[in-house]
GROMACS .gro file of C-alpha atoms in nm:
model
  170
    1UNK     CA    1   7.910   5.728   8.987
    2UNK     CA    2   8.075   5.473   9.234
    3UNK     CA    3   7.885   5.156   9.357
    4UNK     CA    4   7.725   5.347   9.648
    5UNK     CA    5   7.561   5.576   9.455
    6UNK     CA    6   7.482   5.316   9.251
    7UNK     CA    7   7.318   5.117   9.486
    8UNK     CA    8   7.127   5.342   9.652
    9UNK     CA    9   6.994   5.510   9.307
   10UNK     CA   10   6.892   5.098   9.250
   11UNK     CA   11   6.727   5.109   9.584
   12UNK     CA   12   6.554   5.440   9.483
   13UNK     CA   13   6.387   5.310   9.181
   14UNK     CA   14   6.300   4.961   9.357
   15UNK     CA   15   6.064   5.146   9.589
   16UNK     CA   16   5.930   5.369   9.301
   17UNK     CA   17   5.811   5.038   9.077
   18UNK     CA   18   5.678   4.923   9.450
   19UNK     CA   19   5.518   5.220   9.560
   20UNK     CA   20   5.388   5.393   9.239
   21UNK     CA   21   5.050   5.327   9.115
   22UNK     CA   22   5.153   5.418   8.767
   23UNK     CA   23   5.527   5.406   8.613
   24UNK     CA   24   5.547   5.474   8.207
   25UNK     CA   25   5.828   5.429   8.089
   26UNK     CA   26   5.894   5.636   7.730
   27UNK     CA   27   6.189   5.747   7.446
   28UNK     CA   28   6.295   6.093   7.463
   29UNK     CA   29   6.551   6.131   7.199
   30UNK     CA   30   6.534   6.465   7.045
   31UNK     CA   31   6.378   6.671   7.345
   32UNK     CA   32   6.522   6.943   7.414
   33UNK     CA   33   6.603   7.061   7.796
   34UNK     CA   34   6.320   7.317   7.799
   35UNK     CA   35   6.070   7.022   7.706
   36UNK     CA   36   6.190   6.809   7.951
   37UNK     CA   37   6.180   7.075   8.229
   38UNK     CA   38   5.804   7.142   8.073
   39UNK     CA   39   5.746   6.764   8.112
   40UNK     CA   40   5.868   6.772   8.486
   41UNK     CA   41   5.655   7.085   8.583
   42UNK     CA   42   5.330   6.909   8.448
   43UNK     CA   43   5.414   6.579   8.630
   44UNK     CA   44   5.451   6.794   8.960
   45UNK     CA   45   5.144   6.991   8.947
   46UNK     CA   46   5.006   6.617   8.873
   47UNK     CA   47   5.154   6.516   9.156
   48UNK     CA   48   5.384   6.269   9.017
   49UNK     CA   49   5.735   6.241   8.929
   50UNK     CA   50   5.970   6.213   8.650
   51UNK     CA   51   6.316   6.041   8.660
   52UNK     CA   52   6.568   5.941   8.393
   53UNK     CA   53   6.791   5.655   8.546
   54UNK     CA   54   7.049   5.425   8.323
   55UNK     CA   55   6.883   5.148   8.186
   56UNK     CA   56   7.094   4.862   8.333
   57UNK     CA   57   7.051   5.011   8.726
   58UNK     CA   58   6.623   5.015   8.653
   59UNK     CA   59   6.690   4.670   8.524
   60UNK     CA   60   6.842   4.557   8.848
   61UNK     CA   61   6.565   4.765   9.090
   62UNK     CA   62   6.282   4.504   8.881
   63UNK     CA   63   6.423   4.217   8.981
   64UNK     CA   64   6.239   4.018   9.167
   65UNK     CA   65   5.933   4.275   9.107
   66UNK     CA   66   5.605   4.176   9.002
   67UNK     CA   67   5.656   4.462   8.720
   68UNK     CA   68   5.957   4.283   8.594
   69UNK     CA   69   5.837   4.250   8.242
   70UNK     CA   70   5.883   4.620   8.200
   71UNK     CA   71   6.248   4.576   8.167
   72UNK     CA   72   6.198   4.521   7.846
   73UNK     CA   73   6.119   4.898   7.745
   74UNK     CA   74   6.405   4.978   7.868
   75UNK     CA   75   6.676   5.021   7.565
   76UNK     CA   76   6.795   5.367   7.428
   77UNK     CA   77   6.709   5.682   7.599
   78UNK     CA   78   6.432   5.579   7.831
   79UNK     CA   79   6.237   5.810   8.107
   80UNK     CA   80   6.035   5.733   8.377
   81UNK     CA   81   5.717   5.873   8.466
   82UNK     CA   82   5.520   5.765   8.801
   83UNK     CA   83   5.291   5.882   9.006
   84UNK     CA   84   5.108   5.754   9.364
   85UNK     CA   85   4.791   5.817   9.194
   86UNK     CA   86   4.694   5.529   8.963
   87UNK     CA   87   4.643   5.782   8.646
   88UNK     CA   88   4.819   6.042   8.685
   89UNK     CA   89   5.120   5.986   8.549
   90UNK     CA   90   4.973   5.835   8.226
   91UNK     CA   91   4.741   6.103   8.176
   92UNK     CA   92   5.068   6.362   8.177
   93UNK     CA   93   5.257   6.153   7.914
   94UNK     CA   94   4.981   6.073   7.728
   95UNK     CA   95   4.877   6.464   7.634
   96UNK     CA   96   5.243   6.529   7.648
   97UNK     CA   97   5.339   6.276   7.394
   98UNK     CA   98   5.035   6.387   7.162
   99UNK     CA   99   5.185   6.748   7.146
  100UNK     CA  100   5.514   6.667   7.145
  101UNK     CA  101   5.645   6.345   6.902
  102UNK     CA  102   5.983   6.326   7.040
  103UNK     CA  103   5.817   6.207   7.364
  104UNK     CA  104   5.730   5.829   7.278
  105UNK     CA  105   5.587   5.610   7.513
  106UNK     CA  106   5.701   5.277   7.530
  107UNK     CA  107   5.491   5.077   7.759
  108UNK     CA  108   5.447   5.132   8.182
  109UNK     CA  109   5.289   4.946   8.481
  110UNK     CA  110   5.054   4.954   8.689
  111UNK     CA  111   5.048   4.839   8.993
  112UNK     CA  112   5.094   4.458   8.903
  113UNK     CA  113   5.003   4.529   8.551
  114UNK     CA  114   5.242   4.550   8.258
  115UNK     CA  115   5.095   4.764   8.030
  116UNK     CA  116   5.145   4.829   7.668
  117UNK     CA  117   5.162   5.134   7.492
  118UNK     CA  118   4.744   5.122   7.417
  119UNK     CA  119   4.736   5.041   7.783
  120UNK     CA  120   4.870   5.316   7.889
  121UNK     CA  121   4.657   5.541   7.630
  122UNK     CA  122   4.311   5.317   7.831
  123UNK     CA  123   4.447   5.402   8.133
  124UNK     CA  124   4.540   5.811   8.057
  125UNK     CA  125   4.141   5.809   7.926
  126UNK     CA  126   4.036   5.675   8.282
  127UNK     CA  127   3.887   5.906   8.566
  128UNK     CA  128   4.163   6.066   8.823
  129UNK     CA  129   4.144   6.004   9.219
  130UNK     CA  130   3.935   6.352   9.257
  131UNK     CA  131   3.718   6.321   8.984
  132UNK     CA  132   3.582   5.952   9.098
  133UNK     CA  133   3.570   6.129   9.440
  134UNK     CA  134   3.370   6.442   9.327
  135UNK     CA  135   3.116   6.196   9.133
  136UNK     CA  136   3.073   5.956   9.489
  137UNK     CA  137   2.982   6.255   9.604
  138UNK     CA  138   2.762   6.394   9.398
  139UNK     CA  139   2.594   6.027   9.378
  140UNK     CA  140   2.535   6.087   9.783
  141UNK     CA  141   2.377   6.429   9.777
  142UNK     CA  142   2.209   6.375   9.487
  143UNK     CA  143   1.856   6.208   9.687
  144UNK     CA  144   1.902   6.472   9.930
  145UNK     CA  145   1.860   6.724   9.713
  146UNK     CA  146   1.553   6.548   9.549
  147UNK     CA  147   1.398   6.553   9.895
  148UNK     CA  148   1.458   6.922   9.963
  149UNK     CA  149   1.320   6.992   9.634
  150UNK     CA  150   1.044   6.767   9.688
  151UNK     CA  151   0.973   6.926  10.047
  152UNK     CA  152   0.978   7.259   9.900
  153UNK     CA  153   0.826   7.233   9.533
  154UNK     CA  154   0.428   7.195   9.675
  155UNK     CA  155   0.492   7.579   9.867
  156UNK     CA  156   0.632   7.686   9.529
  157UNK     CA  157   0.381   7.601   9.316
  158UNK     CA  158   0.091   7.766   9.576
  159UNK     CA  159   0.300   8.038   9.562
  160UNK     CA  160   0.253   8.069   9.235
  161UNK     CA  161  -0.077   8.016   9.157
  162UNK     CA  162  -0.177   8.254   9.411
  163UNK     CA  163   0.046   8.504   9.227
  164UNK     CA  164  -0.117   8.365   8.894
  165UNK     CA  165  -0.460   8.496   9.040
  166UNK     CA  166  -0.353   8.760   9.159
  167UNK     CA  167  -0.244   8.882   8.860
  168UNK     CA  168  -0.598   8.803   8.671
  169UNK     CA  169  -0.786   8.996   8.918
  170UNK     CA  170  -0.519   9.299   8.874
   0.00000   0.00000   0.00000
């Protein structure tokens, strides 16, 4: 790789710790090129990403980041794992690296956060984007479907105590 590519792979990963809502960084000694490719395919249908970059170039793109403590994690034969969404990412590792134990996670960040590898398990066990979006949701129809019910239940219940008598004078 010449300095080029060098510093525009540094570049790269400067805007992913920047732009990502989540970045976990883990150990994947051991894995085989069928996990990793199984590891990839989850964090796309996720929507997030995963990149393995040399340790010393990711070191450089923190600098100056507010995510700089991360650099730590990053010794041996580190991944990266990020996604826009704010749990995404660590919700992918985290049931990846509980089915497979050559997948170890190390640590992450998000957004200004460094987070630790229990951090990252708290925030894999938090709600995704569409799930806090379908309950919102279901919070703001939830009186109007009171009120229809409401509306509707007295013509229900005539209706069936009429067909309550009727059925006693049959």
């Amino acid at each position: 790789m010449d300095r080029a590519q060098k510093e525009k792979l540094v570049d790269e990963l400067g805007q992913i710790f920047e732009s990502s809502g989540v970045v976990v960084v883990s150990h994947y000694e051991g894995m085989t090129v069928a996990e990793m490719q199984d590891l990839r395919a989850r964090m796309r249908e996720a929507g997030g990403s995963v990149r393995v970059a040399k340790n010393k170039l990711a070191k450089i793109a923190l600098e100056g980041k507010a995510v700089a403590s991360i650099s730590e994690f990053l010794t041996g034969m580190t991944v990266l794992g990020y996604s826009e969404d704010p749990v995404a990412a660590a919700k992918v590792f985290d049931a990846y690296a509980k089915d497979n134990q050559k997948l170890v996670i190390l640590g992450g960040a998000m957004g200004d956060t460094a987070l630790d590898t229990a951090g990252v398990a708290a925030v894999a066990k938090m709600p995704s984007r569409e799930e806090l979006i379908a309950s919102i949701a279901g919070c703001i129809g939830a009186p109007a479907s009171n009120i229809a019910g409401a509306i509707g239940a007295p013509a229900s219940n005539i209706a069936s105590i009429l067909s309550t008598i009727e059925e006693k004078a049959a």
